[in-house]
CSV table of C-alpha atoms in Angstrom, one decimal:
chain,number,residue,atom,x,y,z
A,568,MET,CA,-11.4,12.6,-9.6
A,569,ASN,CA,-11.5,14.0,-6.2
A,570,GLU,CA,-15.3,15.9,-5.7
A,571,VAL,CA,-16.2,16.0,-1.9
A,572,LEU,CA,-12.7,15.3,0.0
A,573,LYS,CA,-11.2,18.4,-0.8
A,574,GLU,CA,-7.7,17.8,0.0
A,575,VAL,CA,-5.4,15.1,-0.5
A,576,HIS,CA,-2.0,14.8,1.4
A,577,LYS,CA,0.8,12.6,0.4
A,578,PHE,CA,3.4,11.0,3.4
A,579,GLY,CA,6.5,9.6,2.2
A,580,GLY,CA,8.2,6.8,3.9
A,581,THR,CA,10.1,8.6,6.5
A,582,SER,CA,7.0,10.4,7.3
A,583,ILE,CA,5.4,7.3,8.6
A,584,ALA,CA,8.4,5.2,9.5
A,585,ASN,CA,7.3,4.5,13.2
A,586,ALA,CA,4.2,4.8,15.3
A,587,ASP,CA,5.3,8.2,16.8
A,588,ARG,CA,5.4,9.6,13.2
A,589,ILE,CA,2.1,8.2,12.3
A,590,GLN,CA,0.6,9.8,15.4
A,591,HIS,CA,2.1,12.8,14.4
A,592,ILE,CA,0.7,13.1,10.7
A,593,SER,CA,-2.5,13.1,12.4
A,594,THR,CA,-2.1,16.3,13.9
A,595,LEU,CA,-1.0,17.4,10.4
A,596,ILE,CA,-4.3,16.8,8.2
A,597,PRO,CA,-7.8,18.6,8.2
A,598,ASP,CA,-11.0,16.9,9.5
A,599,SER,CA,-11.6,15.4,6.4
A,600,CYS,CA,-8.9,14.6,3.4
A,601,VAL,CA,-7.6,11.7,1.3
A,602,ILE,CA,-4.2,10.6,2.3
A,603,VAL,CA,-1.9,8.9,-0.1
A,604,VAL,CA,1.0,6.7,1.5
A,605,SER,CA,4.1,5.0,0.6
A,606,ALA,CA,5.9,2.3,2.3
A,607,MET,CA,7.4,2.7,5.8
A,608,ALA,CA,11.1,3.8,5.2
A,609,GLY,CA,13.3,0.5,4.4
A,610,VAL,CA,10.7,-1.6,3.6
A,611,THR,CA,10.5,-1.3,-0.1
A,612,LYS,CA,14.0,-2.1,0.2
A,613,LEU,CA,13.9,-5.5,2.1
A,614,LEU,CA,11.2,-6.4,-0.6
A,615,ILE,CA,13.2,-5.9,-3.5
A,616,ASP,CA,16.4,-7.6,-1.6
A,617,SER,CA,14.2,-10.9,-1.1
A,618,LEU,CA,13.0,-11.4,-4.8
A,619,THR,CA,17.2,-10.8,-5.4
A,620,SER,CA,18.0,-13.4,-2.6
A,621,ALA,CA,15.1,-15.9,-4.0
A,622,ILE,CA,16.7,-15.6,-7.5
A,623,ASN,CA,20.4,-16.2,-5.9
A,624,GLN,CA,19.3,-19.0,-4.0
A,625,ASP,CA,20.2,-17.0,-0.9
A,626,ASP,CA,17.9,-17.0,2.6
A,627,TRP,CA,14.9,-15.1,1.1
A,628,SER,CA,12.6,-16.1,3.9
A,629,SER,CA,14.1,-14.1,7.0
A,630,LEU,CA,14.3,-10.5,4.8
A,631,LEU,CA,10.5,-11.1,4.5
A,632,ASP,CA,9.9,-12.1,8.3
A,633,ASP,CA,12.0,-9.3,9.0
A,634,VAL,CA,9.1,-7.1,6.8
A,635,PHE,CA,6.2,-8.9,8.7
A,636,VAL,CA,7.7,-8.4,12.3
A,637,PHE,CA,8.5,-4.5,11.7
A,638,HIS,CA,5.0,-3.9,11.0
A,639,GLU,CA,3.6,-5.9,13.8
A,640,ASN,CA,6.0,-4.1,16.4
A,641,VAL,CA,4.6,-0.9,14.6
A,642,VAL,CA,0.9,-2.1,15.2
A,643,ASP,CA,1.7,-3.0,18.8
A,644,ASP,CA,2.9,0.3,19.5
A,645,LEU,CA,0.3,2.2,17.9
A,646,LEU,CA,-2.9,0.5,18.3
A,647,PRO,CA,-4.6,-0.6,21.6
A,648,THR,CA,-4.6,-4.3,22.0
A,649,PRO,CA,-8.6,-5.1,21.0
A,650,LEU,CA,-7.6,-3.5,17.4
A,651,ARG,CA,-4.7,-5.4,16.5
A,652,LYS,CA,-5.9,-9.0,15.7
A,653,ASP,CA,-7.9,-8.2,13.0
A,654,LEU,CA,-5.6,-6.0,11.6
A,655,MET,CA,-2.9,-8.5,12.0
A,656,LEU,CA,-4.7,-11.1,10.5
A,657,SER,CA,-5.4,-9.0,7.4
A,658,ILE,CA,-1.6,-8.2,6.9
A,659,ARG,CA,-0.9,-11.7,7.5
A,660,GLU,CA,-3.2,-12.6,4.8
A,661,ASP,CA,-1.6,-10.5,2.4
A,662,PHE,CA,2.1,-11.6,3.7
A,663,GLU,CA,1.3,-15.0,3.0
A,664,LYS,CA,0.3,-14.5,-0.7
A,665,VAL,CA,3.7,-12.7,-1.1
A,666,LYS,CA,5.8,-15.1,0.8
A,667,THR,CA,4.0,-17.5,-2.1
A,668,ILE,CA,5.1,-15.4,-4.7
A,669,VAL,CA,8.4,-15.5,-3.7
A,670,GLN,CA,8.8,-19.2,-2.8
A,671,GLY,CA,7.9,-19.9,-6.6
A,672,VAL,CA,10.5,-17.1,-7.8
A,673,ALA,CA,13.0,-19.2,-5.6
A,674,TRP,CA,12.0,-22.3,-7.4
A,675,MET,CA,12.0,-20.8,-11.0
A,676,LYS,CA,14.8,-18.4,-10.6
A,677,THR,CA,12.9,-15.8,-12.5
A,678,TYR,CA,9.5,-13.7,-12.0
A,679,SER,CA,7.1,-12.1,-14.2
A,680,PRO,CA,6.3,-7.9,-13.8
A,681,ALA,CA,3.0,-8.7,-12.2
A,682,GLN,CA,5.0,-10.9,-9.4
A,683,TYR,CA,7.8,-8.2,-9.0
A,684,ALA,CA,5.0,-5.5,-8.8
A,685,GLU,CA,3.1,-7.4,-6.2
A,686,VAL,CA,6.1,-8.0,-3.6
A,687,ILE,CA,7.5,-4.8,-3.9
A,688,SER,CA,4.2,-2.8,-3.1
A,689,PHE,CA,3.4,-4.9,-0.2
A,690,GLY,CA,4.2,-2.1,2.1
A,691,GLU,CA,2.2,0.4,0.6
A,692,LEU,CA,-0.7,-2.0,1.3
A,693,CYS,CA,0.6,-2.3,5.3
A,694,SER,CA,0.9,1.2,5.3
A,695,ALA,CA,-2.4,2.4,4.5
A,696,ARG,CA,-4.1,-0.8,6.6
A,697,ILE,CA,-2.1,0.3,9.5
A,698,ILE,CA,-2.7,4.1,9.4
A,699,SER,CA,-6.1,3.7,8.6
A,700,SER,CA,-6.9,1.6,11.3
A,701,TYR,CA,-5.1,4.3,13.5
A,702,LEU,CA,-7.5,7.2,12.1
A,703,GLU,CA,-10.5,5.0,12.9
A,704,THR,CA,-9.7,5.6,16.6
A,705,ILE,CA,-10.3,9.7,15.9
A,706,SER,CA,-12.5,9.7,13.1
A,707,SER,CA,-14.3,7.5,10.5
A,708,ALA,CA,-11.9,6.2,8.3
A,709,THR,CA,-11.1,3.1,5.6
A,710,TRP,CA,-8.1,2.2,3.0
A,711,VAL,CA,-8.4,1.4,-0.5
A,712,ASP,CA,-6.1,-0.3,-2.7
A,713,ALA,CA,-5.3,1.9,-6.1
A,714,LYS,CA,-5.0,-0.7,-8.1
A,715,ASP,CA,-8.9,-1.3,-7.6
A,716,PHE,CA,-9.4,2.2,-9.1
A,717,LEU,CA,-5.9,3.5,-10.8
A,718,VAL,CA,-5.8,2.0,-14.0
A,719,ILE,CA,-2.4,3.2,-16.4
A,720,ASP,CA,-2.5,3.6,-19.8
A,721,GLU,CA,0.2,1.8,-21.5
A,722,GLY,CA,-0.3,3.1,-25.0
A,723,HIS,CA,1.9,6.2,-23.9
A,724,ASP,CA,5.5,6.9,-23.6
A,725,ILE,CA,4.8,8.5,-20.1
A,726,LEU,CA,2.4,7.2,-17.0
A,727,THR,CA,-1.0,8.1,-18.2
A,728,CYS,CA,-4.2,7.3,-16.4
A,729,ASP,CA,-6.9,5.8,-17.7
A,730,TRP,CA,-9.6,8.6,-16.6
A,731,SER,CA,-13.0,6.9,-17.9
A,732,VAL,CA,-12.4,3.7,-16.1
A,733,SER,CA,-10.5,5.2,-13.2
A,734,GLY,CA,-12.8,8.1,-12.5
A,735,GLY,CA,-15.8,5.8,-12.8
A,736,PHE,CA,-14.7,3.2,-10.2
A,737,TRP,CA,-14.2,6.4,-7.5
A,738,LYS,CA,-17.5,8.0,-8.4
A,739,GLU,CA,-19.2,4.5,-7.9
A,740,LYS,CA,-17.7,3.8,-4.9
A,741,GLN,CA,-18.5,7.2,-3.3
A,742,TYR,CA,-15.9,7.0,-0.4
A,743,ALA,CA,-16.0,10.5,0.3
A,744,ASP,CA,-19.8,10.1,1.0
A,745,THR,CA,-19.2,7.8,4.1
A,746,TYR,CA,-15.4,8.4,5.7
A,747,ASN,CA,-14.1,11.0,6.6
A,748,TYR,CA,-10.6,9.8,5.9
A,749,LEU,CA,-9.6,7.9,2.8
A,750,VAL,CA,-6.1,6.5,2.9
A,751,VAL,CA,-5.0,5.1,-0.4
A,752,THR,CA,-2.0,2.9,-1.2
A,753,GLY,CA,0.6,4.9,-3.4
A,754,PHE,CA,2.8,3.1,-5.8
A,755,ARG,CA,0.4,0.4,-6.8
A,756,ALA,CA,-1.9,0.7,-10.0
A,757,ARG,CA,-2.9,-1.8,-12.8
A,758,CYS,CA,-2.6,-1.6,-16.6
A,759,ASN,CA,-5.2,-1.3,-18.7
A,760,LYS,CA,-4.9,-5.2,-19.4
A,761,GLY,CA,-5.9,-6.1,-15.5
A,762,PHE,CA,-1.9,-6.7,-14.5
A,763,ILE,CA,-1.0,-4.9,-11.4
A,764,THR,CA,2.1,-2.8,-12.0
A,765,THR,CA,3.9,-0.1,-9.9
A,766,LEU,CA,4.2,3.6,-11.0
A,767,GLY,CA,8.0,3.9,-10.5
A,768,LEU,CA,10.5,6.0,-8.7
A,769,ASN,CA,8.5,8.5,-6.9
A,770,GLY,CA,5.5,6.6,-7.6
A,771,SER,CA,3.3,7.6,-4.6
A,772,ASP,CA,4.3,11.2,-5.7
A,773,ILE,CA,2.3,10.3,-9.0
A,774,SER,CA,-0.5,8.2,-7.2
A,775,ALA,CA,-1.1,11.5,-5.3
A,776,SER,CA,-1.1,13.6,-8.5
A,777,PHE,CA,-3.6,11.3,-9.9
A,778,VAL,CA,-6.0,11.0,-7.3
């Protein structure tokens, strides 16, 4: 699927756990590549805990607020002031969507697989946005949500990529012709019925192998 950007680099949560580590990975990558990222360390657990707390009628809101503030602090440490506002507005927009889902879970005391996937993969969205914004201070960069192109064929016992759909999207967008760095959300994908899904344990590693 990757034709122009020769290398794919994957970074897990510990590798991108704070601003210093994000700055460090920028010294490890070549001048042009695809970067697949996990959620920052500890974030996915907080998101899962928020759903559990919502089901149990406990305080889920403070857990989500902790997630937002954590990313806000990373942005403050990583980027100059002029670059922070638009980034945090986009993260806030996604955060409010997640908060609405978890509020609904608290009311209904249940959630669908798609709702679960959307909430627990919010961290990957934040990581991709933040790292892409930082790399833009170095070279041309953008990010992409893997669920927009990575389609999983559910008709198999193991995770199988639907290459006919996924490869077509990748070629159509031609990211590699425009940007030196393309940051891709790990873990996130969509099923062939169109719903968001996740790739399970070590899902970002699977994302990188598909890319």
